[in-house]
Short mmCIF file of C-alpha atoms and ligand atoms in Angstrom, two decimals:
data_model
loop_
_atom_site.label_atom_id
_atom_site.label_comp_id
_atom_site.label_asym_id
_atom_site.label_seq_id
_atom_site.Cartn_x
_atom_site.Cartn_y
_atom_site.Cartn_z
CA UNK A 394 -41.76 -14.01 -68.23
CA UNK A 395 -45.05 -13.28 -66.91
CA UNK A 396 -46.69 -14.29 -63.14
CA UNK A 397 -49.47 -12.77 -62.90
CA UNK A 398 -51.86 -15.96 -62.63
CA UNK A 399 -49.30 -17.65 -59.83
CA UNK A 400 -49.24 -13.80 -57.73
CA UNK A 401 -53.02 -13.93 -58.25
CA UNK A 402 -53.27 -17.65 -57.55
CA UNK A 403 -50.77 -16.57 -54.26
CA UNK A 404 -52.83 -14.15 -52.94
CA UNK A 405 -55.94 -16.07 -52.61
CA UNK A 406 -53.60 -19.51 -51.24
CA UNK A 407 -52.03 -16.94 -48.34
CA UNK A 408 -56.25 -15.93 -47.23
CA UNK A 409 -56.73 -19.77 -46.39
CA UNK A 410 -53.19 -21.80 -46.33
CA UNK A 411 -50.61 -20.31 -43.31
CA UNK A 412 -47.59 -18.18 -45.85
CA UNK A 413 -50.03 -19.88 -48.84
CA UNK A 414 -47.67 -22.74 -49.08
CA UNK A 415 -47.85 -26.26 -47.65
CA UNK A 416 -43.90 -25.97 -47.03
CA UNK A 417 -42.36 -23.01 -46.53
CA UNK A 418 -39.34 -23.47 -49.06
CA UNK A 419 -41.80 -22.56 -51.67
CA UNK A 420 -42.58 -19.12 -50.87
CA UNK A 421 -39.81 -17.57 -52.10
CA UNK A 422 -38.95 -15.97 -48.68
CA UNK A 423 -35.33 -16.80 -49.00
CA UNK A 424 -35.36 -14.83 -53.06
CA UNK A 425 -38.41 -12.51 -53.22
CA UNK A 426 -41.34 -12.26 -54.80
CA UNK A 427 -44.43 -14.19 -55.44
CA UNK A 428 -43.80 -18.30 -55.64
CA UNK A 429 -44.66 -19.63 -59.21
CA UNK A 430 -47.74 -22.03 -59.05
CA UNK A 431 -47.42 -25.31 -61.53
CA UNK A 432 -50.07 -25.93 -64.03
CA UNK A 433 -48.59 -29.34 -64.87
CA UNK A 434 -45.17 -30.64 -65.91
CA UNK A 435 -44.44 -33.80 -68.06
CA UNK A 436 -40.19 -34.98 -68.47
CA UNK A 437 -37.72 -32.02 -67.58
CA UNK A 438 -40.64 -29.11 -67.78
CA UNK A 439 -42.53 -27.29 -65.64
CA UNK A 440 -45.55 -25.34 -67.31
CA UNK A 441 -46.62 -22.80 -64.76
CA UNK A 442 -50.19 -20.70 -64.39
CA UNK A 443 -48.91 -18.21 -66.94
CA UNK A 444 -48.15 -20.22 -69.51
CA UNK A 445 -44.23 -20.30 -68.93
CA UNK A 446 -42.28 -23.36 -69.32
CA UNK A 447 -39.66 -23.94 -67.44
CA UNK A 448 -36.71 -26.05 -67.29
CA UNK A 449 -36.80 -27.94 -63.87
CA UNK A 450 -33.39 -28.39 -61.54
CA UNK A 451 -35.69 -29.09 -58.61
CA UNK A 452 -37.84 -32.54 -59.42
CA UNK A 453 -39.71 -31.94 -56.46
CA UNK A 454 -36.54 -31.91 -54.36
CA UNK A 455 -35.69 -35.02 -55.36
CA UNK A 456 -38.55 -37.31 -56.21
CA UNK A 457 -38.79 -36.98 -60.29
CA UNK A 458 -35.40 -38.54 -61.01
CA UNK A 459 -36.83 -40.06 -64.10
CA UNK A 460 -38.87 -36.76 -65.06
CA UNK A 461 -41.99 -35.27 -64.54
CA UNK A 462 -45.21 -38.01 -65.14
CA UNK A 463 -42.95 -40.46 -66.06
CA UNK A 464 -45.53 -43.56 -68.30
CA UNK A 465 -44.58 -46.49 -66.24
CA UNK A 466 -45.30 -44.49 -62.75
CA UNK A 467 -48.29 -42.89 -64.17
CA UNK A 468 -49.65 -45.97 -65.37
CA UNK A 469 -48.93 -48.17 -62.66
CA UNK A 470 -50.98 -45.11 -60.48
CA UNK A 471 -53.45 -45.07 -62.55
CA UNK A 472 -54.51 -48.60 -62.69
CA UNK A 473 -53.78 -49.25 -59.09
CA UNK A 474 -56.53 -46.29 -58.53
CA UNK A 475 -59.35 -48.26 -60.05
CA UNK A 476 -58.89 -50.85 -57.37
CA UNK A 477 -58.70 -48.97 -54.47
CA UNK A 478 -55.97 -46.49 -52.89
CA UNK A 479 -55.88 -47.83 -49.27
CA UNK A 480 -57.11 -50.41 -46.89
CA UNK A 481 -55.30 -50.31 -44.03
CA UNK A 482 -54.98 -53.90 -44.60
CA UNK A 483 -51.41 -55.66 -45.40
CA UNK A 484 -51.17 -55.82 -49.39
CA UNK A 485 -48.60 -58.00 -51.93
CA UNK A 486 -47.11 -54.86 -53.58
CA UNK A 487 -46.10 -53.80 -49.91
CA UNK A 488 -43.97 -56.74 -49.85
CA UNK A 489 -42.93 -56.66 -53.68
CA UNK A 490 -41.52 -52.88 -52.83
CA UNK A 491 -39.59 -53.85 -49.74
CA UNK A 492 -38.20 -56.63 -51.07
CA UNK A 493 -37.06 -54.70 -54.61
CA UNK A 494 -35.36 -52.01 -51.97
CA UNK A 495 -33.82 -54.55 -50.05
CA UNK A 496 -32.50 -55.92 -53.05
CA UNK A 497 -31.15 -52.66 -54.31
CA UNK A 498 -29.80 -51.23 -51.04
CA UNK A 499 -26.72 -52.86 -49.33
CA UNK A 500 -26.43 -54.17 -45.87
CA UNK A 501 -30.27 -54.03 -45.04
CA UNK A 502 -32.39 -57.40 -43.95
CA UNK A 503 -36.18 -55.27 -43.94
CA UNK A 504 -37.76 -52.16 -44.52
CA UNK A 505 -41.03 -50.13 -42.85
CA UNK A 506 -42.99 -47.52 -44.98
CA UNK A 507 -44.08 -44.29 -43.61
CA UNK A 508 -45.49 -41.47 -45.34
CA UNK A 509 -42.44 -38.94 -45.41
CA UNK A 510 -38.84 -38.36 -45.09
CA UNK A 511 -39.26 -36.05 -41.63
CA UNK A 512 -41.89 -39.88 -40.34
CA UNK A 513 -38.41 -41.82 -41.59
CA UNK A 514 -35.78 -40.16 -39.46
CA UNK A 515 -38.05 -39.53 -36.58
CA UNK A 516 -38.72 -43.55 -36.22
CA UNK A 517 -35.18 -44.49 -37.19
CA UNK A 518 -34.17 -41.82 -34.13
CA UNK A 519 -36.98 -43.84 -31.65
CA UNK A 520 -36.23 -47.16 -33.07
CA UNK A 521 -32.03 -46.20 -32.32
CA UNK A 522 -33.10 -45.18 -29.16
CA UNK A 523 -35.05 -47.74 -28.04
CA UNK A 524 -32.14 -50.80 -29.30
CA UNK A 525 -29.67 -48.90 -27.16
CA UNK A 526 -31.75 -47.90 -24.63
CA UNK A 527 -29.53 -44.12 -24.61
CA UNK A 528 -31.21 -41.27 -25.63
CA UNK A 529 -29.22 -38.62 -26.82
CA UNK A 530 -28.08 -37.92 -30.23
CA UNK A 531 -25.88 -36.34 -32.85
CA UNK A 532 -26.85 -34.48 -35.25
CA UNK A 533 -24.91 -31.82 -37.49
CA UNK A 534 -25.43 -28.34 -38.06
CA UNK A 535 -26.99 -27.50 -41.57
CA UNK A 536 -28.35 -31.25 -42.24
CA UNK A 537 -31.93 -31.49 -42.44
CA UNK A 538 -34.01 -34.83 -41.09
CA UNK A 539 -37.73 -33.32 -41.41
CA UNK A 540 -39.67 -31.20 -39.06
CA UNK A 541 -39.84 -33.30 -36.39
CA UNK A 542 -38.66 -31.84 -33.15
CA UNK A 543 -35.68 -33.65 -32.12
CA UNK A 544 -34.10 -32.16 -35.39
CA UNK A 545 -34.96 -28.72 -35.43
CA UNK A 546 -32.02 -27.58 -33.79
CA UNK A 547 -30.12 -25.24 -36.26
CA UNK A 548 -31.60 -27.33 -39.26
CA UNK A 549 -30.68 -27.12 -43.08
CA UNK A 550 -33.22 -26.28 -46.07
CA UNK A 551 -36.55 -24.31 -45.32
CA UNK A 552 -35.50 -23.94 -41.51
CA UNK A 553 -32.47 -22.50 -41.99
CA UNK A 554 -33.66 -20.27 -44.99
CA UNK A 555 -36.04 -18.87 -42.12
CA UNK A 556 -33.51 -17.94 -39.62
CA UNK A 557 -35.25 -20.14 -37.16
CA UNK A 558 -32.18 -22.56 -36.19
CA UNK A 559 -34.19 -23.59 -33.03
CA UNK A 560 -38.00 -23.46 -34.13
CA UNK A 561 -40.37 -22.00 -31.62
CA UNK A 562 -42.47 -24.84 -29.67
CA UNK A 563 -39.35 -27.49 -29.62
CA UNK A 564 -39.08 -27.87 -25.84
CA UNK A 565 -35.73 -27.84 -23.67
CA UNK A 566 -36.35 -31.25 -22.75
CA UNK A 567 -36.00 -32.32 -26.59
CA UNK A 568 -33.12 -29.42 -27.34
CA UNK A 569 -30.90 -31.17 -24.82
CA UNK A 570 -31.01 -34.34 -26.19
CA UNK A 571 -29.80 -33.53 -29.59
CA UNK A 572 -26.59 -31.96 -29.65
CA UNK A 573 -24.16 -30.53 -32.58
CA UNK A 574 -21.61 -31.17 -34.25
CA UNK A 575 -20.09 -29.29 -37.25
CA UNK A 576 -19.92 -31.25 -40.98
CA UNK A 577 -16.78 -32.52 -42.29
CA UNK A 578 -15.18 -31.99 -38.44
CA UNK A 579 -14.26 -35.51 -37.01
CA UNK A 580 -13.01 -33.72 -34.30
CA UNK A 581 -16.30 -31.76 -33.34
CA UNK A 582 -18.07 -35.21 -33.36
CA UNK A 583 -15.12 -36.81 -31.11
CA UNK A 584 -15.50 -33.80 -28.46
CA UNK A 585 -19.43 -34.57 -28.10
CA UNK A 586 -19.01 -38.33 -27.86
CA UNK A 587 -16.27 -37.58 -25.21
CA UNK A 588 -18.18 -35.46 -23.14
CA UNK A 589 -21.24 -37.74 -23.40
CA UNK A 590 -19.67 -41.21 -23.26
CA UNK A 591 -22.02 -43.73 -22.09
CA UNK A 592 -25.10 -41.86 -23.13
CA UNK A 593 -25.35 -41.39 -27.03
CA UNK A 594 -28.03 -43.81 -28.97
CA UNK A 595 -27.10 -42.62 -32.26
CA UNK A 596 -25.14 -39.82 -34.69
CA UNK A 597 -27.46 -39.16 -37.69
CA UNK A 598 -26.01 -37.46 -40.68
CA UNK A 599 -26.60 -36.90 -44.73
CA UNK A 600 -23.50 -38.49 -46.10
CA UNK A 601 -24.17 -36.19 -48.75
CA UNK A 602 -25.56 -33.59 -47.77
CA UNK A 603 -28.04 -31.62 -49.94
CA UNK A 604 -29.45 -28.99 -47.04
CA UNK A 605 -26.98 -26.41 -47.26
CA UNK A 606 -26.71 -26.45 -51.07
CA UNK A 607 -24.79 -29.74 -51.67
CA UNK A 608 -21.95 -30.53 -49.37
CA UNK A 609 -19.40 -33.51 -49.88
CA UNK A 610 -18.08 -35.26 -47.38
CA UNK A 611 -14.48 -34.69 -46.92
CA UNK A 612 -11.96 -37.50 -47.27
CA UNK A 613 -12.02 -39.99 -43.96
CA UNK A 614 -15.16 -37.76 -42.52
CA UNK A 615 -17.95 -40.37 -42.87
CA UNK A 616 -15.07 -43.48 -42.96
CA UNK A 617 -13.96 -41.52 -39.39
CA UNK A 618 -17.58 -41.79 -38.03
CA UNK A 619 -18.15 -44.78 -39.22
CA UNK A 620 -15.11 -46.31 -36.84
CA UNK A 621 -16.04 -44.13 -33.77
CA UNK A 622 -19.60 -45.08 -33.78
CA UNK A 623 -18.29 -48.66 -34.24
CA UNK A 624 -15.62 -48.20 -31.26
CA UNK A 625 -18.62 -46.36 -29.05
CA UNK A 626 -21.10 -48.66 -29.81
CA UNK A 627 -22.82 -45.76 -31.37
CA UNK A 628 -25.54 -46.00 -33.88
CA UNK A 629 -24.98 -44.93 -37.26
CA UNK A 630 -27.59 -43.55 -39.12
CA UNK A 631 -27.48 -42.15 -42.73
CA UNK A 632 -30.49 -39.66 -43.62
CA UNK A 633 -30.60 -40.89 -46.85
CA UNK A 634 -34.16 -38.92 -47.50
CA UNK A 635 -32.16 -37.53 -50.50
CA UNK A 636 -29.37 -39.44 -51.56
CA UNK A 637 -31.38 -43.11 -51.65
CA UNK A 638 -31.66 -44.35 -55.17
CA UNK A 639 -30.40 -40.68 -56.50
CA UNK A 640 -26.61 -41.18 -55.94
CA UNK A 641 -26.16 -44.81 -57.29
CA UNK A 642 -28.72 -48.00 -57.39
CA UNK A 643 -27.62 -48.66 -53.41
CA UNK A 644 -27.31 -45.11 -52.77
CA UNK A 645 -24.67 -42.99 -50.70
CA UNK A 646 -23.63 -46.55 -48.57
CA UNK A 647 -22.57 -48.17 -52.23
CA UNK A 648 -21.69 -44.48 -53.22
CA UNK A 649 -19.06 -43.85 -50.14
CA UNK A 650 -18.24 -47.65 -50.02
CA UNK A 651 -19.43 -47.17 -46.30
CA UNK A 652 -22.46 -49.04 -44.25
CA UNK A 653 -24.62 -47.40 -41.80
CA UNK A 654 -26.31 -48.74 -38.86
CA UNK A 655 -30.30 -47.21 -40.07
CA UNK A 656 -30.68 -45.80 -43.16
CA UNK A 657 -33.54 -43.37 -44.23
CA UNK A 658 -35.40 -42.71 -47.08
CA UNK A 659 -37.97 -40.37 -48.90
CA UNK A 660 -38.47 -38.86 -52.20
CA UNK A 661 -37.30 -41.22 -55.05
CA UNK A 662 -38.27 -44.49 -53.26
CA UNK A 663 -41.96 -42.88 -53.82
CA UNK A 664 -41.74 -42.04 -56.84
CA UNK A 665 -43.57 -38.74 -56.62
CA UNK A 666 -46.09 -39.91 -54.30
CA UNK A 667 -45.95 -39.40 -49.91
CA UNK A 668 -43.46 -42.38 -49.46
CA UNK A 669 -40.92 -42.28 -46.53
CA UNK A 670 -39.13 -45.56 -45.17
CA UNK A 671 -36.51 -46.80 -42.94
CA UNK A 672 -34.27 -50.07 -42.43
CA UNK A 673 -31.49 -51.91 -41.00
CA UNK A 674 -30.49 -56.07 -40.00
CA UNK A 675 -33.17 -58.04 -38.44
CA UNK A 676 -31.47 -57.69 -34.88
CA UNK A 677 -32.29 -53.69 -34.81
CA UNK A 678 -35.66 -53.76 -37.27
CA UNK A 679 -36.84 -56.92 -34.64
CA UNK A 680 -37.37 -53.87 -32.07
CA UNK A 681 -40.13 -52.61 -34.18
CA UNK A 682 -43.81 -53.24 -33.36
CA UNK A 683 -45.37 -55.30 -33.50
CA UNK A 684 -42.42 -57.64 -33.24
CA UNK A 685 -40.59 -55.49 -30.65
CA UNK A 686 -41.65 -53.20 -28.39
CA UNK A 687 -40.35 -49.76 -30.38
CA UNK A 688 -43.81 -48.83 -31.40
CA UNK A 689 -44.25 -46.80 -34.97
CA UNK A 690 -47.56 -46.65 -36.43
CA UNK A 691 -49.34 -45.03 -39.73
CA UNK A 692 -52.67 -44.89 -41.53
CA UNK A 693 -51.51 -44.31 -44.53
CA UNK A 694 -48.38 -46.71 -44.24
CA UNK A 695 -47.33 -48.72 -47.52
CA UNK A 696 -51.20 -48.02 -49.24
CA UNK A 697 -50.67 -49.62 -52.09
CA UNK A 698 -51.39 -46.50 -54.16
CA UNK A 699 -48.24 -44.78 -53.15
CA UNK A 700 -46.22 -48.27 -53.31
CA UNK A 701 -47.15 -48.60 -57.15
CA UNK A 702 -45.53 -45.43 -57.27
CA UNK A 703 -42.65 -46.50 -55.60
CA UNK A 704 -42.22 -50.03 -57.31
CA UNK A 705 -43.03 -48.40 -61.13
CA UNK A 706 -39.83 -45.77 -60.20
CA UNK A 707 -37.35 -48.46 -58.34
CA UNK A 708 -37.96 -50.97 -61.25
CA UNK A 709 -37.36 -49.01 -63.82
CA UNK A 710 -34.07 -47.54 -61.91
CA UNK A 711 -32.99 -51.26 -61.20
CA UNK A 712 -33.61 -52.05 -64.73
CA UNK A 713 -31.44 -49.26 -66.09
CA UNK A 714 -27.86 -49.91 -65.29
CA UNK A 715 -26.89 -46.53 -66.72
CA UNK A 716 -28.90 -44.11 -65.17
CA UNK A 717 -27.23 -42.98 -62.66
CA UNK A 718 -23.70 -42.60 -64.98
CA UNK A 719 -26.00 -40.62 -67.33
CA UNK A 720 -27.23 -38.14 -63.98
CA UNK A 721 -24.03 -37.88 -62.99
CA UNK A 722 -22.32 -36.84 -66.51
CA UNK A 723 -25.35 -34.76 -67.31
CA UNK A 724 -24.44 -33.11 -63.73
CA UNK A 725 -20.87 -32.67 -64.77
CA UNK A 726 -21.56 -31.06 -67.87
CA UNK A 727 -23.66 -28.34 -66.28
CA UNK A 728 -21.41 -28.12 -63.60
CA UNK A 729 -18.06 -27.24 -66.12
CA UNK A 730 -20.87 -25.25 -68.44
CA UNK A 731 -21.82 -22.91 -65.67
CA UNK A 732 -18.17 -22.45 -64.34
CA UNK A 733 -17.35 -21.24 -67.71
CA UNK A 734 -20.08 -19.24 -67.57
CA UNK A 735 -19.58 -17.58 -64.45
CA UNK A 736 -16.03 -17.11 -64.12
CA UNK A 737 -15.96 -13.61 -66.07
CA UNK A 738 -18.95 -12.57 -63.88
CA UNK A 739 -17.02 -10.18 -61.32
CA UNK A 740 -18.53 -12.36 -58.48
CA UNK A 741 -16.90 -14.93 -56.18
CA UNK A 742 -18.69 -18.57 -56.38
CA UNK A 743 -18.34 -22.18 -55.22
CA UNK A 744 -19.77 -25.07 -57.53
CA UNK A 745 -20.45 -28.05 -55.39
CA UNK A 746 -21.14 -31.47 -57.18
CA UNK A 747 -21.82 -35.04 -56.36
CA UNK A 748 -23.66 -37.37 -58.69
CA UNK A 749 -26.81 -35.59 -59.70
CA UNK A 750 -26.61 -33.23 -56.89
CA UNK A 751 -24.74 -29.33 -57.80
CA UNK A 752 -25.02 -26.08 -55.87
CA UNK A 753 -23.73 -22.83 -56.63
CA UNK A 754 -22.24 -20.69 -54.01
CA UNK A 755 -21.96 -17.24 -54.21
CA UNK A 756 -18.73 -16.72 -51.54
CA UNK A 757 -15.14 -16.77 -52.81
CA UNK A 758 -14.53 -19.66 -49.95
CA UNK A 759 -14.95 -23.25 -50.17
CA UNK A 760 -18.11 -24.47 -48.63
CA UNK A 761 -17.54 -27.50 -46.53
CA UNK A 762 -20.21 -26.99 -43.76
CA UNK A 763 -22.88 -24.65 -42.34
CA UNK A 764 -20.83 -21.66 -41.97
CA UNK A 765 -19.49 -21.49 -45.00
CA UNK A 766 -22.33 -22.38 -47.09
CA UNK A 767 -24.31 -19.09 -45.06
CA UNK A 768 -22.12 -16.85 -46.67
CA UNK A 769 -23.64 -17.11 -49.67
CA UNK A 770 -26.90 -16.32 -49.47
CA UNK A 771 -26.34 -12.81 -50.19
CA UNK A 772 -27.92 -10.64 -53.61
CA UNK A 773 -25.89 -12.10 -55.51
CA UNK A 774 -27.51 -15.48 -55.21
CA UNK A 775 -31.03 -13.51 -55.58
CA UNK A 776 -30.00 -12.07 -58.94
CA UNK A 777 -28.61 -15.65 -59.93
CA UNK A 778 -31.63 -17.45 -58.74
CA UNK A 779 -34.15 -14.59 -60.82
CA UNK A 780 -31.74 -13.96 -63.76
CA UNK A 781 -32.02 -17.54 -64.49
CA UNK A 782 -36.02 -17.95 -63.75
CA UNK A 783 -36.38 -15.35 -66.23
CA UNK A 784 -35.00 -16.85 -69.02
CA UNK A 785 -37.19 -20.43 -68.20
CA UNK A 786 -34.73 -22.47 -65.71
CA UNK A 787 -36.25 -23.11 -62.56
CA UNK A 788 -33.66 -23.74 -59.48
CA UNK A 789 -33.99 -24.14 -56.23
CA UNK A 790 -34.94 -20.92 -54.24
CA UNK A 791 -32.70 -20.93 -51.77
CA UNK A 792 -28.88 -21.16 -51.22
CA UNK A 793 -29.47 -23.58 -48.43
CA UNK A 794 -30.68 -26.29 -50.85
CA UNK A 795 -29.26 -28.86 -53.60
CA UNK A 796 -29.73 -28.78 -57.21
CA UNK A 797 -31.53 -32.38 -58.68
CA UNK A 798 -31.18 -33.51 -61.96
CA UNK A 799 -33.38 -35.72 -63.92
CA UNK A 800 -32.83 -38.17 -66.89
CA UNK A 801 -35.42 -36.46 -68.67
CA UNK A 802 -32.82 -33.28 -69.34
CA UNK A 803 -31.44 -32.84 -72.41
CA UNK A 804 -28.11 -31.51 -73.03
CA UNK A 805 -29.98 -29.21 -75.15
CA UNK A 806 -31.77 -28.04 -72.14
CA UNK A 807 -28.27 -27.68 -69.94
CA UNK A 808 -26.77 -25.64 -72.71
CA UNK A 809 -29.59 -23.45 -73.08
CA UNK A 810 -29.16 -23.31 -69.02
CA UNK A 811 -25.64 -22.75 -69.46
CA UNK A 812 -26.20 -19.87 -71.83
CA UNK A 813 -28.71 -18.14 -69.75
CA UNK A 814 -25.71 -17.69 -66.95
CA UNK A 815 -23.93 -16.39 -69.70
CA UNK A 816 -26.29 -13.68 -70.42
CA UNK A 817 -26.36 -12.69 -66.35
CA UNK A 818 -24.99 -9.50 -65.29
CA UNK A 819 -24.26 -9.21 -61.22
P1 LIG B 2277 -40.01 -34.86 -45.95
O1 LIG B 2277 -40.67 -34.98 -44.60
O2 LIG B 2277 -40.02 -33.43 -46.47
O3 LIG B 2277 -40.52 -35.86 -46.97
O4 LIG B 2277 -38.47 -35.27 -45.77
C1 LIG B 2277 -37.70 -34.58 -44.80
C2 LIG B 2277 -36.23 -34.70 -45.19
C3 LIG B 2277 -35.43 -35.57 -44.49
N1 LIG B 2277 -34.12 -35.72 -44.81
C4 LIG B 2277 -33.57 -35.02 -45.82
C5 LIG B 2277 -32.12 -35.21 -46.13
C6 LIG B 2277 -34.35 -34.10 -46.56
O5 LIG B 2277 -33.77 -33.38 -47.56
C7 LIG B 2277 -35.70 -33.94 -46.25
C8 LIG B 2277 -36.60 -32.97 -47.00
N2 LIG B 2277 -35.95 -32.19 -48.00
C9 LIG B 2277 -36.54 -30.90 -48.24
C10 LIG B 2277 -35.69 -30.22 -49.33
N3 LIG B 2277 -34.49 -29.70 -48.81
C11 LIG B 2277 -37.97 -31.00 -48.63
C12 LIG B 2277 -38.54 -29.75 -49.26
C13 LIG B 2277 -39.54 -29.10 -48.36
O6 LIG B 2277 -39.30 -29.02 -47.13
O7 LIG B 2277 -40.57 -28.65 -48.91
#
């Protein structure tokens, strides 16, 4: 494998671009070396500046469940484009999205578009706040909601990866109203809501989580919130950013067989283009402006250009009733290929798994939370993570995120994944 094109293309993206990246995830910090710049991709390949193609495990964390420029997305971009991206004026296919996703999700009367998962879970936070009128929440330590500040207290993904639990230029005031509780710990959520009775709007986790690597929620965790928030009068809100259309048609709520109070979403529901949305019953959406006085607001907001996007990609995932049992045996498969794979390795490793999210752990303990998933990122993950990039399989790089498959894969393109760990020497 050659980079020269993406260090070259690097070097002049750091002289006007802060770290020459427009997230920090994708510099590489976390595995070293120079971040590989896409030329284009099209189904389960990327082809980057050097001519390199490379099978993709990321999907643009999330968003290109169907594969990369997918004809029914692209097209319905495409032709939306030649009348006009945005208006700033109500349009039908705002409607036509909302109610497809209202169809799709459980337990959800209406829907409001933003442009991003980290807009999503900072309005479902205000919105939760301003129904209850409390204003402190829970939050857990490892899961990721966005950049926005109330969450950037020891966050998961690019935050972590950073060793900056508690980003510079979040104030005290915000810090104190968040407060943190350890995943898959009933009991760590029980002690806060104890010593805060009375005064807690809402508890906001990723019922799966996908910001340490991917995490599973333990038997009875999310069942156990679920009953204290209803005993405490306690919103509950699922950060569903990543799990939203990925983990089954109605998500990580028909998923876990559980309903939240808010739910969140990003990525897929976009379908590749800036999308972010959040929902609940009328009573708590009926808060919202300009029905209610919870005031949320966006340029950009449901422009039909992005909702095209988002229709083409829900549509065809309500119209394929298999999908998601494909993902999720596709996900199996590489997750048994690359334990085979490993296991004669010398090295200690987790595999993590849930629907068409996997993670590999390089720590001979189970990883069940923040803790435990920080013990392995170590070298052994870097050699993983570049042992596999040179031989053409592209996965996340960092230990602190989730793996996402798309339908595009072949199992001809998991077993040559699977036989590149084979070739790995640690
Ligand atoms: P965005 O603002 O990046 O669209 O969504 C924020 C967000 C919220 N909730 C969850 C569960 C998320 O995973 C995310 C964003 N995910 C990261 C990947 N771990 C985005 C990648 C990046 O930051 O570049």
């Amino acid at each position: 494998m050659v980079y020269e094109r993406s260090s070259a293309l690097f070097a002049a993206a750091k002289k006007v671009i802060p770290g020459g990246v427009n997230s920090p995830v994708r510099a590489f910090k976390a595995v070293g070396g120079d971040p590989i710049f896409v030329k284009e991709a099209k189904g389960a390949y990327l082809h980057d500046e050097d001519g390199n193609r490379l099978i993709d495990f990321i999907a643009s964390w999330g968003p290109m469940i169907l594969g990369h420029a997918h004809a029914p997305v692209v097209n319905a971009v495409v032709e939306k484009a030649k009348k006009g991206t945005s208006f700033g004026m109500p349009t039908e296919i705002e409607t036509q999205l909302a109610q497809l996703a209202v169809s799709m999700v459980p337990n959800i009367d209406k829907i409001r578009f933003v442009n991003s998962g980290t807009e999503a879970c900072m309005s479902a936070i205000r919105l939760a706040r301003g129904y209850t009128g409390k204003d402190k929440i829970i939050k857990f330590a490892g899961c990721y909601h966005g950049h926005s500040d109330a969450f950037l207290i020891q966050a998961g993904s690019g935050a972590v990866t950073f060793g900056s639990p508690n980003s510079p230029g979040v104030t005290q005031g915000t810090a104190k109203d968040t407060l943190l509780a350890v995943y898959n710990d009933l009991d760590s959520v029980k002690q806060l809501v104890a010593a805060n009775k009375g005064e807690l709007a809402a508890i906001i986790i990723e019922p799966v989580a996908g910001n340490m690597g991917c995490i599973v929620p333990q038997k009875d965790f999310i069942s156990g919130l679920r009953e204290l928030c209803s005993q405490e009068g306690i919103l509950l809100v699922f950060d569903e950013v990543m799990t939203g259309f990925r983990l089954a048609r109605g998500g990580a709520q028909e998923a876990l067989n559980i309903d939240a109070d808010i739910l969140c979403f990003g990525k897929v529901i976009g379908g590749g283009l800036p999308v972010g949305a959040f929902a609940s019953n009328d009573k708590i959406m009926s808060h919202l402006a300009p029905e209610g006085p919870v005031y949320q607001a966006g340029t950009l907001s449901g422009n039909p250009l992005a909702m095209s996007a988002g229709l083409a990609m829900l549509t065809e995932l309500n119209n394929d009733g298999e999908v998601f049992k494909r993902l999720a045996e596709k996900t199996e498969y590489l997750h048994k290929g690359l334990d085979a794979a490993l296991k004669d390795k010398g090295v200690p490793y987790q595999i993590n798994r849930f629907g068409s999210m996997m993670s590999v752990h390089f720590t001979p303990d189970p990883v069940h939370d923040f803790a435990s998933s920080a013990q392995g990122d170590n070298p052994h993950f870097k050699t993983y993570f570049h042992g596999m990039l040179k031989q053409g399989v592209y996965l996340p790089p960092s230990a602190f995120e989730s793996y996402f498959l798309n339908d595009a894969l072949s199992y001809a393109d998991l077993d040559h994944t699977i036989a590149a760990a084979q070739r790995l020497s640690f």
